[in-house]
PDB file of C-alpha atoms and ligand atoms in Angstrom:
ATOM      1  CA  MET A   1     121.524 119.156 -67.948  1.00 87.00           C
ATOM      2  CA  ASP A   2     118.881 120.091 -65.288  1.00 93.00           C
ATOM      3  CA  LYS A   3     120.179 121.435 -61.995  1.00 97.00           C
ATOM      4  CA  ILE A   4     118.229 119.330 -59.421  1.00 98.00           C
ATOM      5  CA  ALA A   5     118.052 120.060 -55.641  1.00 98.00           C
ATOM      6  CA  VAL A   6     116.594 117.913 -52.948  1.00 98.00           C
ATOM      7  CA  TYR A   7     114.645 119.777 -50.279  1.00 98.00           C
ATOM      8  CA  PRO A   8     114.347 117.394 -47.394  1.00 98.00           C
ATOM      9  CA  GLY A   9     112.416 117.703 -44.225  1.00 98.00           C
ATOM     10  CA  SER A  10     109.787 116.229 -41.895  1.00 98.00           C
ATOM     11  CA  PHE A  11     107.108 118.637 -43.293  1.00 98.00           C
ATOM     12  CA  ASP A  12     104.911 117.654 -40.326  1.00 98.00           C
ATOM     13  CA  PRO A  13     103.129 119.742 -41.728  1.00 98.00           C
ATOM     14  CA  ILE A  14     104.332 121.919 -44.557  1.00 98.00           C
ATOM     15  CA  THR A  15     103.948 125.693 -43.871  1.00 98.00           C
ATOM     16  CA  TYR A  16     104.152 128.813 -45.949  1.00 98.00           C
ATOM     17  CA  GLY A  17     107.754 129.193 -44.668  1.00 97.00           C
ATOM     18  CA  HIS A  18     108.585 125.917 -46.508  1.00 98.00           C
ATOM     19  CA  LEU A  19     106.777 127.112 -49.645  1.00 98.00           C
ATOM     20  CA  ASP A  20     108.623 130.406 -49.520  1.00 97.00           C
ATOM     21  CA  LEU A  21     111.962 128.540 -49.444  1.00 97.00           C
ATOM     22  CA  LEU A  22     110.809 126.433 -52.374  1.00 98.00           C
ATOM     23  CA  ASP A  23     110.189 129.650 -54.446  1.00 97.00           C
ATOM     24  CA  ARG A  24     113.681 130.874 -53.537  1.00 97.00           C
ATOM     25  CA  GLY A  25     115.214 127.547 -54.576  1.00 98.00           C
ATOM     26  CA  LEU A  26     113.382 127.614 -57.905  1.00 98.00           C
ATOM     27  CA  THR A  27     115.253 130.804 -58.757  1.00 97.00           C
ATOM     28  CA  ILE A  28     118.483 128.825 -58.782  1.00 97.00           C
ATOM     29  CA  PHE A  29     117.512 125.179 -59.576  1.00 98.00           C
ATOM     30  CA  ASP A  30     115.655 123.812 -62.609  1.00 98.00           C
ATOM     31  CA  ARG A  31     113.909 121.142 -60.520  1.00 98.00           C
ATOM     32  CA  ILE A  32     113.354 120.691 -56.822  1.00 98.00           C
ATOM     33  CA  ILE A  33     112.426 117.393 -55.140  1.00 98.00           C
ATOM     34  CA  ILE A  34     110.506 117.821 -51.944  1.00 98.00           C
ATOM     35  CA  ALA A  35     111.756 114.825 -49.988  1.00 98.00           C
ATOM     36  CA  ILE A  36     109.694 113.839 -46.890  1.00 98.00           C
ATOM     37  CA  ALA A  37     111.686 111.932 -44.357  1.00 98.00           C
ATOM     38  CA  ASP A  38     110.210 108.732 -43.044  1.00 96.00           C
ATOM     39  CA  ASN A  39     111.365 108.743 -39.518  1.00 88.00           C
ATOM     40  CA  PRO A  40     108.793 107.082 -37.261  1.00 81.00           C
ATOM     41  CA  ALA A  41     111.066 107.567 -34.201  1.00 88.00           C
ATOM     42  CA  GLN A  42     110.075 111.265 -34.391  1.00 88.00           C
ATOM     43  CA  LYS A  43     106.540 110.399 -33.793  1.00 93.00           C
ATOM     44  CA  PRO A  44     105.088 112.773 -36.326  1.00 96.00           C
ATOM     45  CA  LEU A  45     101.509 114.067 -36.093  1.00 97.00           C
ATOM     46  CA  PHE A  46     100.773 113.109 -39.630  1.00 97.00           C
ATOM     47  CA  THR A  47     101.642 109.851 -41.390  1.00 96.00           C
ATOM     48  CA  LEU A  48     104.009 109.892 -44.379  1.00 97.00           C
ATOM     49  CA  GLU A  49     101.066 109.439 -46.732  1.00 97.00           C
ATOM     50  CA  GLU A  50      99.150 112.319 -45.097  1.00 98.00           C
ATOM     51  CA  ARG A  51     102.149 114.654 -45.381  1.00 98.00           C
ATOM     52  CA  LEU A  52     102.673 113.643 -49.022  1.00 98.00           C
ATOM     53  CA  GLU A  53      98.976 114.306 -49.821  1.00 98.00           C
ATOM     54  CA  MET A  54      98.958 117.678 -48.041  1.00 98.00           C
ATOM     55  CA  ILE A  55     102.028 118.819 -49.870  1.00 98.00           C
ATOM     56  CA  LYS A  56     100.584 117.649 -53.207  1.00 98.00           C
ATOM     57  CA  LEU A  57      97.411 119.643 -52.572  1.00 98.00           C
ATOM     58  CA  SER A  58      99.394 122.615 -51.356  1.00 98.00           C
ATOM     59  CA  VAL A  59     101.491 122.955 -54.574  1.00 98.00           C
ATOM     60  CA  GLN A  60      98.856 121.744 -57.036  1.00 98.00           C
ATOM     61  CA  ASP A  61      98.238 125.321 -58.363  1.00 97.00           C
ATOM     62  CA  HIS A  62     101.854 126.427 -58.116  1.00 97.00           C
ATOM     63  CA  PRO A  63     102.774 128.152 -61.334  1.00 97.00           C
ATOM     64  CA  GLN A  64     106.110 126.144 -61.388  1.00 97.00           C
ATOM     65  CA  ARG A  65     104.418 122.832 -60.497  1.00 98.00           C
ATOM     66  CA  HIS A  66     106.033 121.128 -63.401  1.00 98.00           C
ATOM     67  CA  ARG A  67     109.489 121.786 -61.838  1.00 98.00           C
ATOM     68  CA  LEU A  68     108.517 120.235 -58.539  1.00 98.00           C
ATOM     69  CA  ASP A  69     108.610 116.593 -57.481  1.00 98.00           C
ATOM     70  CA  ILE A  70     107.288 115.261 -54.157  1.00 98.00           C
ATOM     71  CA  ASP A  71     108.756 112.032 -52.793  1.00 98.00           C
ATOM     72  CA  THR A  72     109.499 110.241 -49.481  1.00 98.00           C
ATOM     73  CA  PHE A  73     112.696 108.601 -48.380  1.00 98.00           C
ATOM     74  CA  HIS A  74     113.920 106.193 -45.748  1.00 97.00           C
ATOM     75  CA  GLY A  75     117.454 106.000 -44.384  1.00 96.00           C
ATOM     76  CA  LEU A  76     120.226 108.429 -45.046  1.00 98.00           C
ATOM     77  CA  LEU A  77     119.486 111.616 -46.930  1.00 98.00           C
ATOM     78  CA  VAL A  78     122.750 111.544 -48.854  1.00 98.00           C
ATOM     79  CA  ASP A  79     121.962 108.109 -50.244  1.00 98.00           C
ATOM     80  CA  TYR A  80     118.520 109.299 -51.403  1.00 98.00           C
ATOM     81  CA  VAL A  81     120.174 112.457 -53.020  1.00 98.00           C
ATOM     82  CA  ARG A  82     122.454 110.175 -55.125  1.00 98.00           C
ATOM     83  CA  THR A  83     119.612 108.006 -56.191  1.00 98.00           C
ATOM     84  CA  VAL A  84     117.827 110.910 -57.699  1.00 98.00           C
ATOM     85  CA  LYS A  85     121.113 112.000 -59.339  1.00 97.00           C
ATOM     86  CA  SER A  86     121.312 115.290 -57.525  1.00 98.00           C
ATOM     87  CA  SER A  87     124.202 116.681 -55.591  1.00 98.00           C
ATOM     88  CA  ALA A  88     122.525 119.592 -53.735  1.00 98.00           C
ATOM     89  CA  ILE A  89     120.530 119.692 -50.554  1.00 98.00           C
ATOM     90  CA  LEU A  90     118.362 122.786 -50.006  1.00 98.00           C
ATOM     91  CA  ARG A  91     117.605 123.876 -46.469  1.00 98.00           C
ATOM     92  CA  GLY A  92     116.253 127.015 -44.820  1.00 96.00           C
ATOM     93  CA  LEU A  93     117.524 129.131 -42.082  1.00 96.00           C
ATOM     94  CA  ARG A  94     115.244 131.312 -39.974  1.00 93.00           C
ATOM     95  CA  ALA A  95     117.275 132.436 -37.003  1.00 87.00           C
ATOM     96  CA  VAL A  96     120.593 131.958 -35.343  1.00 87.00           C
ATOM     97  CA  SER A  97     118.913 129.269 -33.274  1.00 85.00           C
ATOM     98  CA  ASP A  98     118.592 127.070 -36.373  1.00 92.00           C
ATOM     99  CA  PHE A  99     122.283 127.334 -37.138  1.00 94.00           C
ATOM    100  CA  GLU A 100     123.812 124.876 -34.660  1.00 95.00           C
ATOM    101  CA  TYR A 101     121.617 121.976 -35.799  1.00 96.00           C
ATOM    102  CA  GLU A 102     121.949 122.797 -39.525  1.00 97.00           C
ATOM    103  CA  PHE A 103     125.681 123.183 -39.252  1.00 97.00           C
ATOM    104  CA  GLN A 104     125.984 119.818 -37.582  1.00 97.00           C
ATOM    105  CA  MET A 105     123.758 118.215 -40.216  1.00 98.00           C
ATOM    106  CA  ALA A 106     125.521 119.749 -43.172  1.00 98.00           C
ATOM    107  CA  LEU A 107     128.934 118.677 -41.858  1.00 98.00           C
ATOM    108  CA  MET A 108     127.716 115.119 -41.148  1.00 98.00           C
ATOM    109  CA  ASN A 109     126.201 114.905 -44.663  1.00 98.00           C
ATOM    110  CA  ARG A 110     129.482 116.184 -46.138  1.00 98.00           C
ATOM    111  CA  LYS A 111     131.359 113.574 -44.126  1.00 98.00           C
ATOM    112  CA  LEU A 112     129.017 110.844 -45.451  1.00 98.00           C
ATOM    113  CA  ASN A 113     129.344 112.080 -48.986  1.00 98.00           C
ATOM    114  CA  GLY A 114     131.743 114.770 -49.949  1.00 98.00           C
ATOM    115  CA  ASP A 115     130.208 115.173 -53.378  1.00 98.00           C
ATOM    116  CA  ILE A 116     126.951 116.600 -52.075  1.00 98.00           C
ATOM    117  CA  GLU A 117     126.635 120.226 -50.998  1.00 98.00           C
ATOM    118  CA  THR A 118     124.083 121.731 -48.683  1.00 98.00           C
ATOM    119  CA  LEU A 119     122.819 125.205 -49.651  1.00 98.00           C
ATOM    120  CA  TYR A 120     121.025 127.427 -47.191  1.00 97.00           C
ATOM    121  CA  PHE A 121     118.446 130.100 -48.052  1.00 96.00           C
ATOM    122  CA  MET A 122     117.195 132.639 -45.693  1.00 95.00           C
ATOM    123  CA  THR A 123     113.457 132.334 -44.995  1.00 92.00           C
ATOM    124  CA  GLY A 124     111.358 135.355 -46.010  1.00 92.00           C
ATOM    125  CA  MET A 125     110.935 137.855 -43.080  1.00 94.00           C
ATOM    126  CA  ARG A 126     107.158 137.205 -43.109  1.00 96.00           C
ATOM    127  CA  TRP A 127     107.723 133.637 -42.068  1.00 96.00           C
ATOM    128  CA  ILE A 128     110.650 133.949 -39.740  1.00 95.00           C
ATOM    129  CA  TYR A 129     108.779 132.983 -36.568  1.00 95.00           C
ATOM    130  CA  ILE A 130     106.871 130.007 -38.104  1.00 96.00           C
ATOM    131  CA  SER A 131     107.790 126.344 -37.594  1.00 97.00           C
ATOM    132  CA  SER A 132     105.658 123.225 -37.983  1.00 97.00           C
ATOM    133  CA  SER A 133     106.052 122.636 -34.220  1.00 97.00           C
ATOM    134  CA  ILE A 134     104.671 126.080 -33.226  1.00 97.00           C
ATOM    135  CA  ILE A 135     101.854 125.710 -35.697  1.00 98.00           C
ATOM    136  CA  LYS A 136     100.819 122.371 -34.138  1.00 97.00           C
ATOM    137  CA  GLU A 137     101.017 123.881 -30.681  1.00 97.00           C
ATOM    138  CA  VAL A 138      98.879 126.879 -31.633  1.00 97.00           C
ATOM    139  CA  VAL A 139      96.099 124.667 -33.262  1.00 97.00           C
ATOM    140  CA  ALA A 140      96.197 122.234 -30.365  1.00 96.00           C
ATOM    141  CA  SER A 141      95.566 125.175 -27.972  1.00 95.00           C
ATOM    142  CA  GLY A 142      92.673 126.433 -30.026  1.00 95.00           C
ATOM    143  CA  GLY A 143      94.445 129.139 -31.962  1.00 96.00           C
ATOM    144  CA  CYS A 144      93.999 130.077 -35.623  1.00 96.00           C
ATOM    145  CA  VAL A 145      96.795 129.594 -38.165  1.00 97.00           C
ATOM    146  CA  THR A 146      95.027 130.919 -41.218  1.00 97.00           C
ATOM    147  CA  GLY A 147      97.468 132.579 -43.517  1.00 97.00           C
ATOM    148  CA  LEU A 148     100.419 130.662 -42.085  1.00 98.00           C
ATOM    149  CA  VAL A 149      99.805 127.280 -43.619  1.00 98.00           C
ATOM    150  CA  PRO A 150      98.192 126.315 -46.921  1.00 98.00           C
ATOM    151  CA  GLU A 151      94.460 125.552 -46.761  1.00 98.00           C
ATOM    152  CA  PRO A 152      94.750 121.768 -47.107  1.00 98.00           C
ATOM    153  CA  VAL A 153      97.161 121.791 -44.097  1.00 98.00           C
ATOM    154  CA  GLU A 154      94.778 123.977 -42.088  1.00 97.00           C
ATOM    155  CA  ARG A 155      92.015 121.482 -42.705  1.00 97.00           C
ATOM    156  CA  GLY A 156      94.272 118.548 -41.865  1.00 97.00           C
ATOM    157  CA  LEU A 157      95.296 120.179 -38.551  1.00 97.00           C
ATOM    158  CA  ALA A 158      91.681 121.046 -37.669  1.00 96.00           C
ATOM    159  CA  LYS A 159      90.715 117.350 -38.281  1.00 96.00           C
ATOM    160  CA  ARG A 160      93.563 116.023 -36.249  1.00 96.00           C
ATOM    161  CA  LEU A 161      93.754 118.510 -33.427  1.00 94.00           C
ATOM    162  CA  GLY A 162      90.267 119.933 -33.305  1.00 80.00           C
ATOM    163  CA  ALA A 163      88.888 122.757 -35.326  1.00 59.00           C
ATOM    164  CA  PRO A 164      90.331 126.119 -34.213  1.00 47.00           C
ATOM    165  CA  ALA A 165      88.007 129.046 -33.816  1.00 50.00           C
ATOM    166  CA  LYS A 166      88.258 131.393 -36.833  1.00 57.00           C
ATOM    167  CA  LYS A 167      89.919 134.431 -35.431  1.00 56.00           C
ATOM    168  CA  SER A 168      92.012 136.987 -37.189  1.00 53.00           C
ATOM    169  CA  LEU A 169      95.648 137.059 -36.392  1.00 54.00           C
TER     170      LEU A 169
HETATM  171  O1  LIG B   1     112.396 119.171 -41.067  1.00 94.65           O
HETATM  172  P1  LIG B   1     113.428 118.544 -40.257  1.00 94.65           P
HETATM  173  O2  LIG B   1     112.891 117.709 -39.198  1.00 94.65           O
HETATM  174  O3  LIG B   1     114.486 119.543 -39.658  1.00 94.65           O
HETATM  175  O4  LIG B   1     114.332 117.663 -41.235  1.00 94.65           O
HETATM  176  C1  LIG B   1     115.395 116.951 -40.806  1.00 94.65           C
HETATM  177  C2  LIG B   1     115.840 115.855 -41.883  1.00 94.65           C
HETATM  178  C3  LIG B   1     114.695 115.024 -42.261  1.00 94.65           C
HETATM  179  C4  LIG B   1     116.312 116.663 -43.079  1.00 94.65           C
HETATM  180  C5  LIG B   1     117.063 115.044 -41.267  1.00 94.65           C
HETATM  181  O5  LIG B   1     116.617 114.472 -40.066  1.00 94.65           O
HETATM  182  C6  LIG B   1     117.452 113.931 -42.251  1.00 94.65           C
HETATM  183  O6  LIG B   1     118.140 114.165 -43.180  1.00 94.65           O
HETATM  184  N1  LIG B   1     117.113 112.662 -41.868  1.00 94.65           N
HETATM  185  C7  LIG B   1     117.402 111.508 -42.675  1.00 94.65           C
HETATM  186  C8  LIG B   1     118.486 110.717 -41.917  1.00 94.65           C
HETATM  187  C9  LIG B   1     119.907 111.168 -42.192  1.00 94.65           C
HETATM  188  O7  LIG B   1     120.384 111.211 -43.273  1.00 94.65           O
HETATM  189  N2  LIG B   1     120.607 111.577 -41.107  1.00 94.65           N
HETATM  190  C10 LIG B   1     121.920 112.125 -41.194  1.00 94.65           C
HETATM  191  C11 LIG B   1     122.002 113.604 -41.453  1.00 94.65           C
HETATM  192  S1  LIG B   1     122.274 114.435 -39.982  1.00 94.65           S
END
């Protein structure tokens, strides 16, 4: 039977940090479902459909594309995980600052459904300082994020926040 993990997040937008984590997850799981949370209360920059489209474009040439699914979910993550017949949640950790939030979330999810485990992978060193928020902030202020996000995301950010000047990092 296939080992399936759900990789949930806002992905507003997806970065190379997320894709790095996906690659790490694929070494352990047969299939990974990238699950984009529909949480309008968070006021995302990109709509659910835009995030879905950007992720699809970002992984379209991935050598393991056949082992990846991309989906959206509403409501509780643990309920979604059960509906796709998985029992594993995949999350990334960058720095100690991520820990408190992740710990709280993992324990809450365990309380909600004790059959589901959360697994944490350490983000690659190259991406340790990247987050969706900081990427948006840089682009909004006119900076360049080439090499930090997939090209479809770079285009989406430029369209939404104004084209950044092409400068080397
Ligand atoms: O990328 P993010 O914003 O850190 O992802 C957070 C996310 C979407 C995984 C989390 O907010 C979530 O699971 N939301 C769904 C609602 C839910 O199940 N909440 C209880 C878990 S704390």
